[in-house]
Amino acid sequence: MERTFIAIKPDGVQRGLAGEIIRRFETKGFTLVGLKFLQPSRELAEQHYAVHKERPFFAGLVDFITSGPVVAMVWEGDGVIASARKLIGATNPLNAEPGTIRGDLGANIGRNIIHGSDAPETAEYEIGLWFKPEELVNWTPTIMPWVHE
Ligand code: DAT
Ligand code: MG
């Protein structure tokens, strides 16, 4: 079963949006298999955003993501990687469609509330970076036959 890494960034936590965001993934029908609350180290943030290290916004991005606690999660489900990106919406909340998390809740590219892996390879890398294997729970919700045929 496919898994993706999702993080509620410090702005989402500070604004009290964690419950709202988790609710959207739950009600969609995805399964939470890992969750932790932590203030990321610079090293973790730099590894997480390594693909962007040459970009002009990299230093500010690392400052921001390490500036307070984040909710780090792994969600599971059929097609969850691409579907989560759709639930999240476009990178710039000003361009994100209403109905998406960024479209409904955000107003600035530097404060876009949430991170989601963008492909199977990045999901695997990010899950391994943020979680030990034993921190992930293998389980099947009892409602699954009503969510998925
Ligand atoms: P996403 O988070 O949608 O996967 P990304 O991987 O391209 O977007 O960029 C990572 C984060 O970097 C993004 O969530 C916000 C920040 N960012 C991206 N482009 C930026 C820009 N042009 N100016 C400022 N911050 C930017
Ligand atoms: Mg990205």
PDB file of C-alpha atoms and ligand atoms in Angstrom:
ATOM      1  CA  MET A   1       0.000   0.000   0.000  1.00  0.00           C
ATOM      2  CA  GLU A   2       1.290   3.448  -0.942  1.00  0.00           C
ATOM      3  CA  ARG A   3       2.524   5.841   1.764  1.00  0.00           C
ATOM      4  CA  THR A   4       3.358   9.545   1.762  1.00  0.00           C
ATOM      5  CA  PHE A   5       5.039  11.982   4.129  1.00  0.00           C
ATOM      6  CA  ILE A   6       2.981  14.985   5.245  1.00  0.00           C
ATOM      7  CA  ALA A   7       4.141  17.748   7.583  1.00  0.00           C
ATOM      8  CA  ILE A   8       2.106  20.584   9.070  1.00  0.00           C
ATOM      9  CA  LYS A   9       4.614  23.440   9.060  1.00  0.00           C
ATOM     10  CA  PRO A  10       5.175  25.827  12.004  1.00  0.00           C
ATOM     11  CA  ASP A  11       2.636  28.340  10.634  1.00  0.00           C
ATOM     12  CA  GLY A  12      -0.085  25.672  10.500  1.00  0.00           C
ATOM     13  CA  VAL A  13       0.697  24.559  14.052  1.00  0.00           C
ATOM     14  CA  GLN A  14       0.870  28.128  15.425  1.00  0.00           C
ATOM     15  CA  ARG A  15      -2.433  29.015  13.743  1.00  0.00           C
ATOM     16  CA  GLY A  16      -4.177  26.017  15.318  1.00  0.00           C
ATOM     17  CA  LEU A  17      -4.869  24.321  11.986  1.00  0.00           C
ATOM     18  CA  ALA A  18      -3.475  20.867  12.831  1.00  0.00           C
ATOM     19  CA  GLY A  19      -6.837  19.348  13.728  1.00  0.00           C
ATOM     20  CA  GLU A  20      -8.525  20.753  10.601  1.00  0.00           C
ATOM     21  CA  ILE A  21      -5.754  19.403   8.372  1.00  0.00           C
ATOM     22  CA  ILE A  22      -5.682  15.936   9.955  1.00  0.00           C
ATOM     23  CA  ARG A  23      -9.481  15.809   9.646  1.00  0.00           C
ATOM     24  CA  ARG A  24      -9.261  16.343   5.879  1.00  0.00           C
ATOM     25  CA  PHE A  25      -6.955  13.338   5.447  1.00  0.00           C
ATOM     26  CA  GLU A  26      -9.065  11.193   7.787  1.00  0.00           C
ATOM     27  CA  THR A  27     -12.375  12.012   6.147  1.00  0.00           C
ATOM     28  CA  LYS A  28     -10.917  11.451   2.687  1.00  0.00           C
ATOM     29  CA  GLY A  29     -10.347   7.853   3.764  1.00  0.00           C
ATOM     30  CA  PHE A  30      -6.580   7.684   4.145  1.00  0.00           C
ATOM     31  CA  THR A  31      -4.985   5.840   7.064  1.00  0.00           C
ATOM     32  CA  LEU A  32      -2.626   7.485   9.553  1.00  0.00           C
ATOM     33  CA  VAL A  33       0.355   5.173  10.145  1.00  0.00           C
ATOM     34  CA  GLY A  34       2.846   7.554  11.790  1.00  0.00           C
ATOM     35  CA  LEU A  35       2.683  10.833  13.693  1.00  0.00           C
ATOM     36  CA  LYS A  36       5.125  12.854  15.756  1.00  0.00           C
ATOM     37  CA  PHE A  37       5.352  16.416  17.051  1.00  0.00           C
ATOM     38  CA  LEU A  38       8.816  17.951  16.994  1.00  0.00           C
ATOM     39  CA  GLN A  39      10.809  21.092  16.283  1.00  0.00           C
ATOM     40  CA  PRO A  40      13.078  20.016  13.418  1.00  0.00           C
ATOM     41  CA  SER A  41      16.848  20.509  13.679  1.00  0.00           C
ATOM     42  CA  ARG A  42      18.651  22.486  10.970  1.00  0.00           C
ATOM     43  CA  GLU A  43      20.273  19.255   9.824  1.00  0.00           C
ATOM     44  CA  LEU A  44      16.911  17.535   9.368  1.00  0.00           C
ATOM     45  CA  ALA A  45      15.448  20.574   7.579  1.00  0.00           C
ATOM     46  CA  GLU A  46      18.441  20.858   5.239  1.00  0.00           C
ATOM     47  CA  GLN A  47      18.218  17.159   4.368  1.00  0.00           C
ATOM     48  CA  HIS A  48      14.465  17.399   3.877  1.00  0.00           C
ATOM     49  CA  TYR A  49      14.813  20.336   1.469  1.00  0.00           C
ATOM     50  CA  ALA A  50      18.175  19.225  -0.036  1.00  0.00           C
ATOM     51  CA  VAL A  51      16.691  19.321  -3.545  1.00  0.00           C
ATOM     52  CA  HIS A  52      16.208  23.092  -3.134  1.00  0.00           C
ATOM     53  CA  LYS A  53      19.657  23.911  -1.681  1.00  0.00           C
ATOM     54  CA  GLU A  54      20.748  26.061  -4.652  1.00  0.00           C
ATOM     55  CA  ARG A  55      17.498  28.057  -4.698  1.00  0.00           C
ATOM     56  CA  PRO A  56      17.503  31.670  -3.419  1.00  0.00           C
ATOM     57  CA  PHE A  57      14.743  30.902  -0.915  1.00  0.00           C
ATOM     58  CA  PHE A  58      16.570  27.902   0.661  1.00  0.00           C
ATOM     59  CA  ALA A  59      18.024  29.673   3.739  1.00  0.00           C
ATOM     60  CA  GLY A  60      14.708  31.340   4.541  1.00  0.00           C
ATOM     61  CA  LEU A  61      12.870  28.077   4.047  1.00  0.00           C
ATOM     62  CA  VAL A  62      15.162  26.251   6.497  1.00  0.00           C
ATOM     63  CA  ASP A  63      14.852  29.132   9.013  1.00  0.00           C
ATOM     64  CA  PHE A  64      11.076  28.937   8.738  1.00  0.00           C
ATOM     65  CA  ILE A  65      10.679  25.155   9.015  1.00  0.00           C
ATOM     66  CA  THR A  66      12.954  25.062  12.082  1.00  0.00           C
ATOM     67  CA  SER A  67      11.275  28.077  13.746  1.00  0.00           C
ATOM     68  CA  GLY A  68       8.727  26.061  15.726  1.00  0.00           C
ATOM     69  CA  PRO A  69       7.102  22.662  16.121  1.00  0.00           C
ATOM     70  CA  VAL A  70       5.735  20.714  13.167  1.00  0.00           C
ATOM     71  CA  VAL A  71       3.337  17.763  12.975  1.00  0.00           C
ATOM     72  CA  ALA A  72       5.116  15.067  10.942  1.00  0.00           C
ATOM     73  CA  MET A  73       2.918  12.289   9.602  1.00  0.00           C
ATOM     74  CA  VAL A  74       2.817   9.287   7.318  1.00  0.00           C
ATOM     75  CA  TRP A  75      -0.479   8.579   5.571  1.00  0.00           C
ATOM     76  CA  GLU A  76      -1.330   5.417   3.682  1.00  0.00           C
ATOM     77  CA  GLY A  77      -3.786   4.599   0.903  1.00  0.00           C
ATOM     78  CA  ASP A  78      -4.248   3.813  -2.741  1.00  0.00           C
ATOM     79  CA  GLY A  79      -2.785   6.701  -4.748  1.00  0.00           C
ATOM     80  CA  VAL A  80      -2.175   8.702  -1.570  1.00  0.00           C
ATOM     81  CA  ILE A  81       0.918  10.530  -2.872  1.00  0.00           C
ATOM     82  CA  ALA A  82      -0.797  12.250  -5.808  1.00  0.00           C
ATOM     83  CA  SER A  83      -4.120  12.574  -4.000  1.00  0.00           C
ATOM     84  CA  ALA A  84      -2.489  14.296  -1.003  1.00  0.00           C
ATOM     85  CA  ARG A  85      -0.852  16.803  -3.360  1.00  0.00           C
ATOM     86  CA  LYS A  86      -4.342  17.574  -4.726  1.00  0.00           C
ATOM     87  CA  LEU A  87      -5.797  17.950  -1.227  1.00  0.00           C
ATOM     88  CA  ILE A  88      -2.886  20.296  -0.397  1.00  0.00           C
ATOM     89  CA  GLY A  89      -3.147  22.470  -3.535  1.00  0.00           C
ATOM     90  CA  ALA A  90      -0.642  24.580  -5.469  1.00  0.00           C
ATOM     91  CA  THR A  91       2.644  25.658  -3.830  1.00  0.00           C
ATOM     92  CA  ASN A  92       1.576  29.314  -3.803  1.00  0.00           C
ATOM     93  CA  PRO A  93      -1.637  29.534  -1.748  1.00  0.00           C
ATOM     94  CA  LEU A  94      -2.682  32.542  -3.850  1.00  0.00           C
ATOM     95  CA  ASN A  95      -2.892  30.182  -6.853  1.00  0.00           C
ATOM     96  CA  ALA A  96      -4.314  27.194  -4.948  1.00  0.00           C
ATOM     97  CA  GLU A  97      -7.896  26.227  -5.743  1.00  0.00           C
ATOM     98  CA  PRO A  98     -10.609  26.816  -3.152  1.00  0.00           C
ATOM     99  CA  GLY A  99     -11.337  23.477  -1.488  1.00  0.00           C
ATOM    100  CA  THR A 100      -7.650  22.682  -1.095  1.00  0.00           C
ATOM    101  CA  ILE A 101      -5.800  23.137   2.194  1.00  0.00           C
ATOM    102  CA  ARG A 102      -3.585  25.931   0.868  1.00  0.00           C
ATOM    103  CA  GLY A 103      -6.450  27.447  -1.143  1.00  0.00           C
ATOM    104  CA  ASP A 104      -8.745  27.589   1.863  1.00  0.00           C
ATOM    105  CA  LEU A 105      -6.288  28.363   4.649  1.00  0.00           C
ATOM    106  CA  GLY A 106      -3.204  30.129   3.229  1.00  0.00           C
ATOM    107  CA  ALA A 107      -2.293  33.464   1.626  1.00  0.00           C
ATOM    108  CA  ASN A 108       1.500  33.516   1.110  1.00  0.00           C
ATOM    109  CA  ILE A 109       4.056  31.213  -0.548  1.00  0.00           C
ATOM    110  CA  GLY A 110       6.421  31.495   2.424  1.00  0.00           C
ATOM    111  CA  ARG A 111       3.619  30.476   4.813  1.00  0.00           C
ATOM    112  CA  ASN A 112       1.943  27.657   2.906  1.00  0.00           C
ATOM    113  CA  ILE A 113       1.017  25.563   5.951  1.00  0.00           C
ATOM    114  CA  ILE A 114       1.824  22.046   4.838  1.00  0.00           C
ATOM    115  CA  HIS A 115       4.317  19.819   3.044  1.00  0.00           C
ATOM    116  CA  GLY A 116       3.515  16.683   1.038  1.00  0.00           C
ATOM    117  CA  SER A 117       5.862  14.350  -0.854  1.00  0.00           C
ATOM    118  CA  ASP A 118       5.671  14.861  -4.610  1.00  0.00           C
ATOM    119  CA  ALA A 119       6.567  11.371  -5.954  1.00  0.00           C
ATOM    120  CA  PRO A 120       7.175   7.764  -4.811  1.00  0.00           C
ATOM    121  CA  GLU A 121      10.962   8.322  -4.561  1.00  0.00           C
ATOM    122  CA  THR A 122      10.628  11.496  -2.473  1.00  0.00           C
ATOM    123  CA  ALA A 123       7.989   9.847  -0.270  1.00  0.00           C
ATOM    124  CA  GLU A 124      10.358   6.969   0.489  1.00  0.00           C
ATOM    125  CA  TYR A 125      13.263   9.360   1.165  1.00  0.00           C
ATOM    126  CA  GLU A 126      11.236  11.684   3.404  1.00  0.00           C
ATOM    127  CA  ILE A 127       9.538   8.886   5.399  1.00  0.00           C
ATOM    128  CA  GLY A 128      12.983   7.359   6.060  1.00  0.00           C
ATOM    129  CA  LEU A 129      14.382  10.747   7.076  1.00  0.00           C
ATOM    130  CA  TRP A 130      11.646  11.618   9.595  1.00  0.00           C
ATOM    131  CA  PHE A 131      10.636   8.189  10.926  1.00  0.00           C
ATOM    132  CA  LYS A 132      12.294   4.996  12.103  1.00  0.00           C
ATOM    133  CA  PRO A 133      10.588   1.868  10.729  1.00  0.00           C
ATOM    134  CA  GLU A 134       9.370   0.899  14.222  1.00  0.00           C
ATOM    135  CA  GLU A 135       7.606   4.275  14.569  1.00  0.00           C
ATOM    136  CA  LEU A 136       5.194   3.330  11.772  1.00  0.00           C
ATOM    137  CA  VAL A 137       2.121   1.281  12.685  1.00  0.00           C
ATOM    138  CA  ASN A 138       0.756  -1.403  10.383  1.00  0.00           C
ATOM    139  CA  TRP A 139      -2.999  -1.510  10.903  1.00  0.00           C
ATOM    140  CA  THR A 140      -6.254  -1.629   8.996  1.00  0.00           C
ATOM    141  CA  PRO A 141      -9.159   0.545  10.188  1.00  0.00           C
ATOM    142  CA  THR A 142     -12.292  -1.557  10.751  1.00  0.00           C
ATOM    143  CA  ILE A 143     -14.302   0.826   8.532  1.00  0.00           C
ATOM    144  CA  MET A 144     -12.072   0.027   5.538  1.00  0.00           C
ATOM    145  CA  PRO A 145     -14.709  -2.106   3.710  1.00  0.00           C
ATOM    146  CA  TRP A 146     -16.927   1.018   3.703  1.00  0.00           C
ATOM    147  CA  VAL A 147     -14.170   3.261   2.338  1.00  0.00           C
ATOM    148  CA  HIS A 148     -12.629   0.965  -0.235  1.00  0.00           C
ATOM    149  CA  GLU A 149     -14.106  -1.981  -2.170  1.00  0.00           C
TER     150      GLU A 149
HETATM  151  P1  DAT B   1       5.855  22.205  -2.546  1.00  0.00           P
HETATM  152  O1  DAT B   1       5.917  22.506  -1.070  1.00  0.00           O
HETATM  153  O2  DAT B   1       4.501  22.555  -3.116  1.00  0.00           O
HETATM  154  O3  DAT B   1       6.299  20.803  -2.902  1.00  0.00           O
HETATM  155  P2  DAT B   1       8.408  23.109  -3.612  1.00  0.00           P
HETATM  156  O4  DAT B   1       8.930  21.733  -3.320  1.00  0.00           O
HETATM  157  O5  DAT B   1       8.608  23.639  -4.989  1.00  0.00           O
HETATM  158  O6  DAT B   1       6.845  23.228  -3.266  1.00  0.00           O
HETATM  159  O7  DAT B   1       9.085  24.149  -2.615  1.00  0.00           O
HETATM  160  C1  DAT B   1       9.275  23.812  -1.247  1.00  0.00           C
HETATM  161  C2  DAT B   1       8.867  24.987  -0.400  1.00  0.00           C
HETATM  162  O8  DAT B   1       9.722  26.074  -0.666  1.00  0.00           O
HETATM  163  C3  DAT B   1       7.448  25.514  -0.689  1.00  0.00           C
HETATM  164  O9  DAT B   1       6.461  24.809   0.026  1.00  0.00           O
HETATM  165  C4  DAT B   1       7.555  26.948  -0.266  1.00  0.00           C
HETATM  166  C5  DAT B   1       8.999  27.301  -0.595  1.00  0.00           C
HETATM  167  N1  DAT B   1       9.098  27.952  -1.905  1.00  0.00           N
HETATM  168  C6  DAT B   1       8.987  27.368  -3.113  1.00  0.00           C
HETATM  169  N2  DAT B   1       9.125  28.250  -4.096  1.00  0.00           N
HETATM  170  C7  DAT B   1       9.347  29.442  -3.489  1.00  0.00           C
HETATM  171  C8  DAT B   1       9.550  30.760  -3.944  1.00  0.00           C
HETATM  172  N3  DAT B   1       9.582  31.046  -5.243  1.00  0.00           N
HETATM  173  N4  DAT B   1       9.718  31.731  -3.013  1.00  0.00           N
HETATM  174  C9  DAT B   1       9.679  31.456  -1.693  1.00  0.00           C
HETATM  175  N5  DAT B   1       9.491  30.226  -1.189  1.00  0.00           N
HETATM  176  C10 DAT B   1       9.312  29.249  -2.077  1.00  0.00           C
HETATM  177 MG    MG B   2       8.143  19.922  -2.793  1.00  0.00          MG
END
